[in-house]
Amino acid sequence: MTRANRSASPTFQYCAEMVRKLREARGWSQEELGRRAGYTGAAISALETLKQPPTEVMLAKLDQVFFDGQGIFTLAGKFLALDHLPSFFKDYALIEQDALTISSYQPFTMDGVFQTEQYARAIIGGAYPALTEEEINAYVNGRLARAALFDRKNPIPHIDLILEEAVLRRQFGTREAMALQLLHLLELSKRPNVCVQILRMDQGQTGEHAGVDGPMKLLEKSDHKQVVYLEVQRRGLLISQPEEVSEMAQRHMMLRAQALNRYESRNFIEKVAAEWQ
């Protein structure tokens, strides 16, 4: 068994074995299945031998070939997407995939779903204890894959992000990487379902700052129930008790009131991006 075999996730192994059994039950070669699905025989072999996990597109095509598009393989893609995420984060990520609304407050670093590859690689690569290059690549890919959320159609999610000004000014990677990150943030902020607000560093001069207890995320799930996600020192906590969720929601509402509005925030992001260039 190869190293790739040993490190493959249970979901990946299940998909590969299912494809092999379905193919063999029909008497097809890997080349024949590839032809029917629009891939080479080598691509099917890479999947079945656990050398290359399937993409969402491949899963959809395999669904069409074997199940007339009923979504059997496509459902597996939801769990394959978790393979490149830290274990403490996976419960949150499952909820995020289908969330109706996501309201995030981040005082230290850019929210992961808004990160560019260079910014994400700088943060993940600087983690302690140190990660291997393989782990860094996997976590970067997992983080970038979450950005598919912005293009989800059914339903379209509403995403609110409140960032401390310090996030725009704290350097991760090169100056060019920071400029690109802020320009990426600026473009995302112009989407009709995205609202980005900046909380200036002078907020708190009068003692009023609703974010002193740290970062948080509020999510409305697909069943319209609300949860809060807190994360510290690579530990994640999901809170669903209504009274606790209400407390966090009130805090987030005050943060929105204390931050620049979305149009002022865009101008400010553009200004700081120019300073990095």
Short mmCIF file of N, CA, C and O in Angstrom, two decimals, residues 23-151:
data_model
loop_
_atom_site.label_atom_id
_atom_site.label_comp_id
_atom_site.label_asym_id
_atom_site.label_seq_id
_atom_site.Cartn_x
_atom_site.Cartn_y
_atom_site.Cartn_z
N ARG A 23 -17.95 0.13 -11.51
CA ARG A 23 -17.34 -0.05 -12.84
C ARG A 23 -17.21 -1.53 -13.18
O ARG A 23 -17.60 -1.97 -14.27
N GLU A 24 -16.67 -2.30 -12.23
CA GLU A 24 -16.46 -3.72 -12.49
C GLU A 24 -17.78 -4.47 -12.64
O GLU A 24 -17.88 -5.43 -13.43
N ALA A 25 -18.82 -4.06 -11.90
CA ALA A 25 -20.12 -4.71 -12.01
C ALA A 25 -20.71 -4.55 -13.40
O ALA A 25 -21.50 -5.39 -13.86
N ARG A 26 -20.32 -3.49 -14.10
CA ARG A 26 -20.80 -3.25 -15.46
C ARG A 26 -19.85 -3.80 -16.51
O ARG A 26 -20.10 -3.69 -17.71
N GLY A 27 -18.73 -4.36 -16.05
CA GLY A 27 -17.77 -4.94 -16.98
C GLY A 27 -16.99 -3.91 -17.77
O GLY A 27 -16.48 -4.19 -18.86
N TRP A 28 -16.86 -2.69 -17.22
CA TRP A 28 -16.15 -1.62 -17.92
C TRP A 28 -14.69 -1.57 -17.49
O TRP A 28 -14.36 -1.79 -16.32
N SER A 29 -13.84 -1.23 -18.41
CA SER A 29 -12.45 -0.92 -18.07
C SER A 29 -12.38 0.51 -17.54
O SER A 29 -13.36 1.27 -17.64
N GLN A 30 -11.25 0.88 -17.00
CA GLN A 30 -11.07 2.26 -16.55
C GLN A 30 -11.16 3.22 -17.73
O GLN A 30 -11.71 4.33 -17.60
N GLU A 31 -10.66 2.78 -18.87
CA GLU A 31 -10.73 3.62 -20.07
C GLU A 31 -12.19 3.84 -20.51
O GLU A 31 -12.57 4.94 -20.91
N GLU A 32 -13.01 2.77 -20.41
CA GLU A 32 -14.41 2.89 -20.82
C GLU A 32 -15.18 3.83 -19.89
O GLU A 32 -15.96 4.67 -20.34
N LEU A 33 -14.96 3.69 -18.58
CA LEU A 33 -15.62 4.60 -17.65
C LEU A 33 -15.16 6.03 -17.90
O LEU A 33 -15.97 6.97 -17.89
N GLY A 34 -13.85 6.19 -18.13
CA GLY A 34 -13.34 7.52 -18.42
C GLY A 34 -14.00 8.13 -19.64
O GLY A 34 -14.36 9.31 -19.65
N ARG A 35 -14.17 7.32 -20.69
CA ARG A 35 -14.81 7.81 -21.91
C ARG A 35 -16.24 8.27 -21.64
O ARG A 35 -16.67 9.32 -22.11
N ARG A 36 -16.98 7.50 -20.85
CA ARG A 36 -18.37 7.84 -20.55
C ARG A 36 -18.49 9.09 -19.67
O ARG A 36 -19.47 9.83 -19.76
N ALA A 37 -17.49 9.29 -18.80
CA ALA A 37 -17.54 10.42 -17.87
C ALA A 37 -16.79 11.64 -18.38
O ALA A 37 -16.85 12.71 -17.76
N GLY A 38 -16.06 11.48 -19.49
CA GLY A 38 -15.31 12.61 -20.03
C GLY A 38 -13.92 12.76 -19.44
O GLY A 38 -13.37 13.87 -19.38
N TYR A 39 -13.33 11.63 -19.01
CA TYR A 39 -11.98 11.65 -18.43
C TYR A 39 -11.13 10.56 -19.08
O TYR A 39 -11.65 9.69 -19.78
N THR A 40 -9.84 10.61 -18.83
CA THR A 40 -8.96 9.56 -19.32
C THR A 40 -9.03 8.36 -18.38
O THR A 40 -9.45 8.48 -17.22
N GLY A 41 -8.59 7.21 -18.89
CA GLY A 41 -8.50 6.05 -18.03
C GLY A 41 -7.53 6.27 -16.89
O GLY A 41 -7.71 5.76 -15.78
N ALA A 42 -6.49 7.07 -17.16
CA ALA A 42 -5.49 7.36 -16.12
C ALA A 42 -6.12 8.14 -14.97
O ALA A 42 -5.76 7.94 -13.80
N ALA A 43 -7.06 9.03 -15.29
CA ALA A 43 -7.72 9.81 -14.24
C ALA A 43 -8.59 8.91 -13.36
O ALA A 43 -8.64 9.07 -12.13
N ILE A 44 -9.27 7.94 -13.98
CA ILE A 44 -10.07 6.99 -13.21
C ILE A 44 -9.16 6.12 -12.34
O ILE A 44 -9.46 5.84 -11.18
N SER A 45 -8.03 5.72 -12.90
CA SER A 45 -7.06 4.92 -12.14
C SER A 45 -6.54 5.69 -10.93
O SER A 45 -6.41 5.14 -9.84
N ALA A 46 -6.25 6.98 -11.13
CA ALA A 46 -5.74 7.81 -10.03
C ALA A 46 -6.77 7.91 -8.91
O ALA A 46 -6.41 7.92 -7.72
N LEU A 47 -8.05 7.95 -9.27
CA LEU A 47 -9.10 7.97 -8.25
C LEU A 47 -9.18 6.63 -7.52
O LEU A 47 -9.17 6.59 -6.29
N GLU A 48 -9.23 5.55 -8.28
CA GLU A 48 -9.42 4.23 -7.67
C GLU A 48 -8.22 3.79 -6.82
O GLU A 48 -8.38 3.02 -5.87
N THR A 49 -7.03 4.28 -7.15
CA THR A 49 -5.83 3.91 -6.38
C THR A 49 -5.49 4.96 -5.33
O THR A 49 -4.40 4.92 -4.74
N LEU A 50 -6.41 5.90 -5.11
CA LEU A 50 -6.27 6.90 -4.04
C LEU A 50 -5.09 7.84 -4.25
O LEU A 50 -4.55 8.39 -3.30
N LYS A 51 -4.73 8.06 -5.51
CA LYS A 51 -3.64 8.98 -5.79
C LYS A 51 -4.13 10.41 -6.01
O LYS A 51 -3.39 11.36 -5.81
N GLN A 52 -5.39 10.55 -6.43
CA GLN A 52 -5.94 11.88 -6.70
C GLN A 52 -7.43 11.89 -6.34
O GLN A 52 -8.21 11.17 -6.93
N PRO A 53 -7.82 12.71 -5.35
CA PRO A 53 -9.24 12.76 -4.98
C PRO A 53 -10.07 13.37 -6.09
O PRO A 53 -9.58 14.19 -6.87
N PRO A 54 -11.33 13.00 -6.19
CA PRO A 54 -12.19 13.53 -7.26
C PRO A 54 -12.58 14.97 -7.00
O PRO A 54 -12.77 15.38 -5.86
N THR A 55 -12.71 15.73 -8.07
CA THR A 55 -13.22 17.09 -7.97
C THR A 55 -14.75 17.05 -7.94
O THR A 55 -15.37 16.00 -8.21
N GLU A 56 -15.37 18.18 -7.63
CA GLU A 56 -16.83 18.26 -7.65
C GLU A 56 -17.36 17.96 -9.05
O GLU A 56 -18.41 17.31 -9.19
N VAL A 57 -16.65 18.42 -10.07
CA VAL A 57 -17.08 18.18 -11.45
C VAL A 57 -17.04 16.69 -11.76
O VAL A 57 -17.97 16.13 -12.36
N MET A 58 -15.95 16.02 -11.35
CA MET A 58 -15.85 14.58 -11.61
C MET A 58 -16.95 13.82 -10.88
O MET A 58 -17.57 12.91 -11.45
N LEU A 59 -17.23 14.19 -9.64
CA LEU A 59 -18.28 13.52 -8.88
C LEU A 59 -19.63 13.68 -9.56
O LEU A 59 -20.43 12.74 -9.63
N ALA A 60 -19.89 14.88 -10.08
CA ALA A 60 -21.16 15.13 -10.77
C ALA A 60 -21.27 14.27 -12.03
O ALA A 60 -22.35 13.73 -12.35
N LYS A 61 -20.16 14.12 -12.75
CA LYS A 61 -20.19 13.31 -13.98
C LYS A 61 -20.33 11.82 -13.66
O LYS A 61 -21.02 11.09 -14.36
N LEU A 62 -19.68 11.37 -12.59
CA LEU A 62 -19.84 9.98 -12.17
C LEU A 62 -21.27 9.72 -11.71
O LEU A 62 -21.83 8.64 -11.95
N ASP A 63 -21.86 10.71 -11.06
CA ASP A 63 -23.27 10.62 -10.67
C ASP A 63 -24.15 10.40 -11.89
O ASP A 63 -25.08 9.59 -11.88
N GLN A 64 -23.85 11.15 -12.94
CA GLN A 64 -24.65 11.06 -14.16
C GLN A 64 -24.49 9.69 -14.81
O GLN A 64 -25.46 9.08 -15.27
N VAL A 65 -23.26 9.18 -14.82
CA VAL A 65 -22.98 7.89 -15.45
C VAL A 65 -23.65 6.75 -14.70
O VAL A 65 -24.30 5.88 -15.29
N PHE A 66 -23.52 6.75 -13.37
CA PHE A 66 -23.98 5.60 -12.59
C PHE A 66 -25.40 5.74 -12.04
O PHE A 66 -26.10 4.75 -11.85
N PHE A 67 -25.83 6.97 -11.74
CA PHE A 67 -27.10 7.15 -11.03
C PHE A 67 -28.05 8.15 -11.70
O PHE A 67 -28.97 8.65 -11.06
N ASP A 68 -27.80 8.46 -12.98
CA ASP A 68 -28.67 9.40 -13.71
C ASP A 68 -28.79 10.74 -12.99
O ASP A 68 -29.87 11.36 -12.98
N GLY A 69 -27.71 11.17 -12.35
CA GLY A 69 -27.69 12.49 -11.73
C GLY A 69 -28.48 12.61 -10.45
O GLY A 69 -28.94 13.70 -10.10
N GLN A 70 -28.63 11.53 -9.69
CA GLN A 70 -29.41 11.57 -8.45
C GLN A 70 -28.66 12.19 -7.28
O GLN A 70 -29.24 12.40 -6.21
N GLY A 71 -27.37 12.45 -7.43
CA GLY A 71 -26.64 13.16 -6.38
C GLY A 71 -25.94 12.27 -5.37
O GLY A 71 -25.50 12.75 -4.33
N ILE A 72 -25.81 10.98 -5.66
CA ILE A 72 -25.18 10.06 -4.70
C ILE A 72 -23.72 10.42 -4.49
O ILE A 72 -23.25 10.57 -3.36
N PHE A 73 -22.97 10.57 -5.58
CA PHE A 73 -21.56 10.94 -5.46
C PHE A 73 -21.40 12.41 -5.09
O PHE A 73 -20.47 12.78 -4.37
N THR A 74 -22.29 13.25 -5.57
CA THR A 74 -22.19 14.67 -5.28
C THR A 74 -22.27 14.93 -3.78
O THR A 74 -21.58 15.80 -3.24
N LEU A 75 -23.09 14.16 -3.08
CA LEU A 75 -23.20 14.30 -1.63
C LEU A 75 -21.87 14.01 -0.95
O LEU A 75 -21.51 14.66 0.04
N ALA A 76 -21.12 13.06 -1.49
CA ALA A 76 -19.81 12.75 -0.91
C ALA A 76 -18.87 13.94 -0.98
O ALA A 76 -17.98 14.10 -0.13
N GLY A 77 -19.05 14.79 -2.00
CA GLY A 77 -18.20 15.96 -2.15
C GLY A 77 -18.27 16.89 -0.97
O GLY A 77 -17.30 17.57 -0.62
N LYS A 78 -19.43 16.93 -0.32
CA LYS A 78 -19.61 17.78 0.86
C LYS A 78 -18.66 17.37 1.98
O LYS A 78 -18.12 18.21 2.70
N PHE A 79 -18.43 16.05 2.09
CA PHE A 79 -17.56 15.55 3.15
C PHE A 79 -16.09 15.50 2.71
O PHE A 79 -15.19 15.66 3.53
N LEU A 80 -15.87 15.29 1.41
CA LEU A 80 -14.49 15.35 0.91
C LEU A 80 -13.90 16.74 1.13
O LEU A 80 -12.70 16.89 1.35
N ALA A 81 -14.76 17.77 1.07
CA ALA A 81 -14.28 19.14 1.26
C ALA A 81 -13.72 19.36 2.66
O ALA A 81 -12.96 20.30 2.89
N LEU A 82 -14.08 18.49 3.60
CA LEU A 82 -13.60 18.64 4.98
C LEU A 82 -12.23 18.01 5.19
O LEU A 82 -11.59 18.25 6.21
N ASP A 83 -11.77 17.21 4.22
CA ASP A 83 -10.53 16.46 4.42
C ASP A 83 -9.32 17.35 4.64
O ASP A 83 -8.37 16.94 5.31
N HIS A 84 -9.33 18.56 4.06
CA HIS A 84 -8.17 19.43 4.16
C HIS A 84 -8.36 20.53 5.20
O HIS A 84 -7.73 21.59 5.11
N LEU A 85 -9.22 20.28 6.17
CA LEU A 85 -9.46 21.25 7.24
C LEU A 85 -9.02 20.66 8.57
O LEU A 85 -9.09 19.45 8.77
N PRO A 86 -8.59 21.50 9.52
CA PRO A 86 -8.22 21.00 10.84
C PRO A 86 -9.40 20.30 11.51
O PRO A 86 -10.56 20.68 11.31
N SER A 87 -9.13 19.28 12.30
CA SER A 87 -10.19 18.48 12.90
C SER A 87 -11.13 19.32 13.77
O SER A 87 -12.34 19.10 13.77
N PHE A 88 -10.58 20.31 14.49
CA PHE A 88 -11.41 21.11 15.39
C PHE A 88 -12.38 22.01 14.62
O PHE A 88 -13.34 22.53 15.19
N PHE A 89 -12.14 22.19 13.32
CA PHE A 89 -12.91 23.14 12.51
C PHE A 89 -14.01 22.46 11.70
O PHE A 89 -14.89 23.14 11.14
N LYS A 90 -14.01 21.15 11.62
CA LYS A 90 -14.88 20.45 10.67
C LYS A 90 -16.36 20.58 11.00
O LYS A 90 -17.19 20.68 10.09
N ASP A 91 -16.73 20.56 12.27
CA ASP A 91 -18.15 20.70 12.62
C ASP A 91 -18.68 22.05 12.17
O ASP A 91 -19.80 22.15 11.65
N TYR A 92 -17.86 23.10 12.37
CA TYR A 92 -18.27 24.42 11.91
C TYR A 92 -18.38 24.45 10.38
O TYR A 92 -19.35 24.98 9.82
N ALA A 93 -17.40 23.87 9.70
CA ALA A 93 -17.36 23.92 8.23
C ALA A 93 -18.59 23.27 7.61
O ALA A 93 -19.09 23.73 6.58
N LEU A 94 -19.08 22.20 8.22
CA LEU A 94 -20.28 21.54 7.71
C LEU A 94 -21.48 22.48 7.77
O LEU A 94 -22.30 22.53 6.84
N ILE A 95 -21.60 23.23 8.86
CA ILE A 95 -22.70 24.19 8.99
C ILE A 95 -22.52 25.34 8.01
O ILE A 95 -23.47 25.79 7.37
N GLU A 96 -21.28 25.81 7.86
CA GLU A 96 -20.99 26.93 6.97
C GLU A 96 -21.41 26.62 5.53
O GLU A 96 -21.90 27.50 4.81
N GLN A 97 -21.22 25.38 5.09
CA GLN A 97 -21.52 25.02 3.70
C GLN A 97 -22.96 25.32 3.32
O GLN A 97 -23.25 25.66 2.18
N ASP A 98 -23.89 25.17 4.28
CA ASP A 98 -25.31 25.34 3.99
C ASP A 98 -25.94 26.54 4.70
O ASP A 98 -27.16 26.71 4.65
N ALA A 99 -25.13 27.35 5.38
CA ALA A 99 -25.67 28.45 6.18
C ALA A 99 -26.39 29.47 5.31
O ALA A 99 -25.98 29.76 4.19
N LEU A 100 -27.45 30.04 5.87
CA LEU A 100 -28.20 31.09 5.18
C LEU A 100 -27.54 32.45 5.40
O LEU A 100 -27.49 33.27 4.48
N THR A 101 -27.07 32.70 6.62
CA THR A 101 -26.35 33.93 6.92
C THR A 101 -25.12 33.61 7.76
O THR A 101 -25.14 32.70 8.59
N ILE A 102 -24.06 34.37 7.53
CA ILE A 102 -22.83 34.24 8.31
C ILE A 102 -22.41 35.65 8.70
O ILE A 102 -22.18 36.50 7.84
N SER A 103 -22.32 35.89 10.00
CA SER A 103 -21.91 37.20 10.52
C SER A 103 -20.64 37.00 11.32
O SER A 103 -20.65 36.31 12.35
N SER A 104 -19.55 37.58 10.86
CA SER A 104 -18.24 37.32 11.44
C SER A 104 -17.60 38.60 11.95
O SER A 104 -17.66 39.65 11.30
N TYR A 105 -16.98 38.51 13.13
CA TYR A 105 -16.17 39.60 13.66
C TYR A 105 -14.76 39.06 13.88
O TYR A 105 -14.56 38.07 14.59
N GLN A 106 -13.76 39.71 13.23
CA GLN A 106 -12.38 39.24 13.30
C GLN A 106 -11.45 40.39 13.69
O GLN A 106 -11.25 41.31 12.90
N PRO A 107 -10.86 40.33 14.88
CA PRO A 107 -9.97 41.42 15.32
C PRO A 107 -8.49 41.20 15.01
O PRO A 107 -7.70 42.13 15.14
N PHE A 108 -8.09 39.96 14.64
CA PHE A 108 -6.67 39.65 14.51
C PHE A 108 -6.21 39.39 13.08
O PHE A 108 -5.20 39.93 12.64
N THR A 109 -6.93 38.53 12.37
CA THR A 109 -6.55 38.16 11.00
C THR A 109 -7.78 38.18 10.10
O THR A 109 -8.92 38.20 10.57
N MET A 110 -7.54 38.15 8.80
CA MET A 110 -8.62 38.12 7.82
C MET A 110 -9.45 36.84 8.01
O MET A 110 -8.90 35.76 8.22
N ASP A 111 -10.75 36.98 7.93
CA ASP A 111 -11.62 35.80 7.98
C ASP A 111 -11.19 34.82 6.89
O ASP A 111 -10.94 35.21 5.74
N GLY A 112 -11.11 33.54 7.23
CA GLY A 112 -10.56 32.54 6.33
C GLY A 112 -11.21 32.48 4.97
O GLY A 112 -10.54 32.29 3.95
N VAL A 113 -12.53 32.65 4.90
CA VAL A 113 -13.23 32.51 3.63
C VAL A 113 -12.93 33.68 2.69
O VAL A 113 -13.15 33.59 1.49
N PHE A 114 -12.38 34.78 3.23
CA PHE A 114 -12.02 35.95 2.43
C PHE A 114 -10.54 35.96 2.03
O PHE A 114 -10.10 36.85 1.33
N GLN A 115 -9.77 34.98 2.49
CA GLN A 115 -8.32 35.03 2.30
C GLN A 115 -7.89 34.65 0.89
O GLN A 115 -8.47 33.77 0.25
N THR A 116 -6.83 35.31 0.41
CA THR A 116 -6.17 34.92 -0.83
C THR A 116 -5.20 33.79 -0.52
O THR A 116 -4.87 33.52 0.63
N GLU A 117 -4.70 33.15 -1.57
CA GLU A 117 -3.76 32.04 -1.36
C GLU A 117 -2.48 32.52 -0.68
O GLU A 117 -1.98 31.87 0.25
N GLN A 118 -1.94 33.66 -1.12
CA GLN A 118 -0.68 34.13 -0.54
C GLN A 118 -0.83 34.47 0.94
O GLN A 118 0.03 34.14 1.76
N TYR A 119 -1.93 35.12 1.28
CA TYR A 119 -2.18 35.49 2.67
C TYR A 119 -2.38 34.23 3.52
O TYR A 119 -1.80 34.09 4.60
N ALA A 120 -3.20 33.30 3.02
CA ALA A 120 -3.45 32.06 3.76
C ALA A 120 -2.17 31.26 3.96
O ALA A 120 -1.92 30.72 5.04
N ARG A 121 -1.34 31.20 2.92
CA ARG A 121 -0.10 30.43 3.02
C ARG A 121 0.85 31.05 4.04
O ARG A 121 1.54 30.34 4.77
N ALA A 122 0.88 32.38 4.10
CA ALA A 122 1.75 33.06 5.07
C ALA A 122 1.30 32.76 6.50
O ALA A 122 2.13 32.49 7.38
N ILE A 123 -0.01 32.78 6.74
CA ILE A 123 -0.52 32.52 8.09
C ILE A 123 -0.34 31.05 8.47
O ILE A 123 0.18 30.72 9.54
N ILE A 124 -0.77 30.15 7.59
CA ILE A 124 -0.70 28.72 7.90
C ILE A 124 0.75 28.26 7.98
O ILE A 124 1.12 27.46 8.84
N GLY A 125 1.59 28.78 7.08
CA GLY A 125 2.99 28.40 7.09
C GLY A 125 3.75 28.88 8.31
O GLY A 125 4.81 28.35 8.64
N GLY A 126 3.22 29.89 8.99
CA GLY A 126 3.88 30.41 10.18
C GLY A 126 3.36 29.82 11.48
O GLY A 126 3.68 30.31 12.56
N ALA A 127 2.55 28.76 11.37
CA ALA A 127 1.94 28.17 12.56
C ALA A 127 2.98 27.48 13.44
O ALA A 127 4.02 27.02 12.96
N TYR A 128 2.68 27.43 14.73
CA TYR A 128 3.51 26.70 15.69
C TYR A 128 2.61 25.80 16.52
O TYR A 128 1.56 26.24 16.97
N PRO A 129 3.00 24.52 16.74
CA PRO A 129 4.19 23.86 16.19
C PRO A 129 4.18 23.87 14.66
O PRO A 129 3.12 23.90 14.04
N ALA A 130 5.36 23.81 14.08
CA ALA A 130 5.51 23.92 12.63
C ALA A 130 4.81 22.76 11.92
O ALA A 130 4.76 21.63 12.43
N LEU A 131 4.28 23.06 10.74
CA LEU A 131 3.62 22.06 9.91
C LEU A 131 4.56 21.61 8.80
O LEU A 131 5.46 22.34 8.39
N THR A 132 4.33 20.41 8.28
CA THR A 132 5.08 19.96 7.11
C THR A 132 4.57 20.69 5.87
O THR A 132 3.47 21.26 5.88
N GLU A 133 5.35 20.65 4.80
CA GLU A 133 4.92 21.29 3.56
C GLU A 133 3.63 20.66 3.04
O GLU A 133 2.75 21.36 2.52
N GLU A 134 3.51 19.35 3.21
CA GLU A 134 2.29 18.65 2.78
C GLU A 134 1.08 19.14 3.57
O GLU A 134 0.00 19.36 3.00
N GLU A 135 1.25 19.31 4.88
CA GLU A 135 0.15 19.80 5.71
C GLU A 135 -0.22 21.23 5.35
O GLU A 135 -1.40 21.59 5.29
N ILE A 136 0.80 22.06 5.11
CA ILE A 136 0.54 23.45 4.73
C ILE A 136 -0.27 23.51 3.45
O ILE A 136 -1.29 24.22 3.36
N ASN A 137 0.14 22.74 2.44
CA ASN A 137 -0.57 22.74 1.16
C ASN A 137 -2.01 22.27 1.33
O ASN A 137 -2.94 22.83 0.74
N ALA A 138 -2.19 21.23 2.14
CA ALA A 138 -3.54 20.69 2.35
C ALA A 138 -4.43 21.72 3.03
O ALA A 138 -5.58 21.94 2.62
N TYR A 139 -3.92 22.38 4.08
CA TYR A 139 -4.74 23.36 4.80
C TYR A 139 -5.03 24.60 3.95
O TYR A 139 -6.11 25.17 4.02
N VAL A 140 -4.05 25.01 3.15
CA VAL A 140 -4.28 26.15 2.25
C VAL A 140 -5.37 25.80 1.24
O VAL A 140 -6.31 26.59 1.01
N ASN A 141 -5.29 24.62 0.65
CA ASN A 141 -6.30 24.20 -0.32
C ASN A 141 -7.68 24.11 0.32
O ASN A 141 -8.69 24.50 -0.28
N GLY A 142 -7.72 23.59 1.54
CA GLY A 142 -8.99 23.48 2.25
C GLY A 142 -9.60 24.84 2.53
O GLY A 142 -10.81 25.04 2.40
N ARG A 143 -8.75 25.79 2.91
CA ARG A 143 -9.25 27.13 3.21
C ARG A 143 -9.76 27.82 1.95
O ARG A 143 -10.83 28.44 1.94
N LEU A 144 -9.02 27.70 0.86
CA LEU A 144 -9.43 28.35 -0.39
C LEU A 144 -10.71 27.74 -0.94
O LEU A 144 -11.54 28.43 -1.54
N ALA A 145 -10.89 26.44 -0.74
CA ALA A 145 -12.09 25.77 -1.25
C ALA A 145 -13.36 26.31 -0.60
O ALA A 145 -14.43 26.29 -1.21
N ARG A 146 -13.24 26.82 0.62
CA ARG A 146 -14.42 27.35 1.31
C ARG A 146 -14.98 28.58 0.60
O ARG A 146 -16.16 28.92 0.79
N ALA A 147 -14.17 29.24 -0.21
CA ALA A 147 -14.63 30.45 -0.91
C ALA A 147 -15.72 30.15 -1.93
O ALA A 147 -16.38 31.07 -2.43
N ALA A 148 -15.96 28.87 -2.22
CA ALA A 148 -17.08 28.50 -3.10
C ALA A 148 -18.40 28.99 -2.53
O ALA A 148 -19.39 29.13 -3.26
N LEU A 149 -18.40 29.26 -1.25
CA LEU A 149 -19.59 29.79 -0.58
C LEU A 149 -20.11 31.05 -1.26
O LEU A 149 -21.32 31.27 -1.36
N PHE A 150 -19.19 31.89 -1.76
CA PHE A 150 -19.59 33.16 -2.37
C PHE A 150 -20.41 32.95 -3.65
O PHE A 150 -21.19 33.83 -4.03
N ASP A 151 -20.22 31.82 -4.30
CA ASP A 151 -20.90 31.56 -5.58
C ASP A 151 -22.06 30.58 -5.43
O ASP A 151 -22.64 30.16 -6.44
#
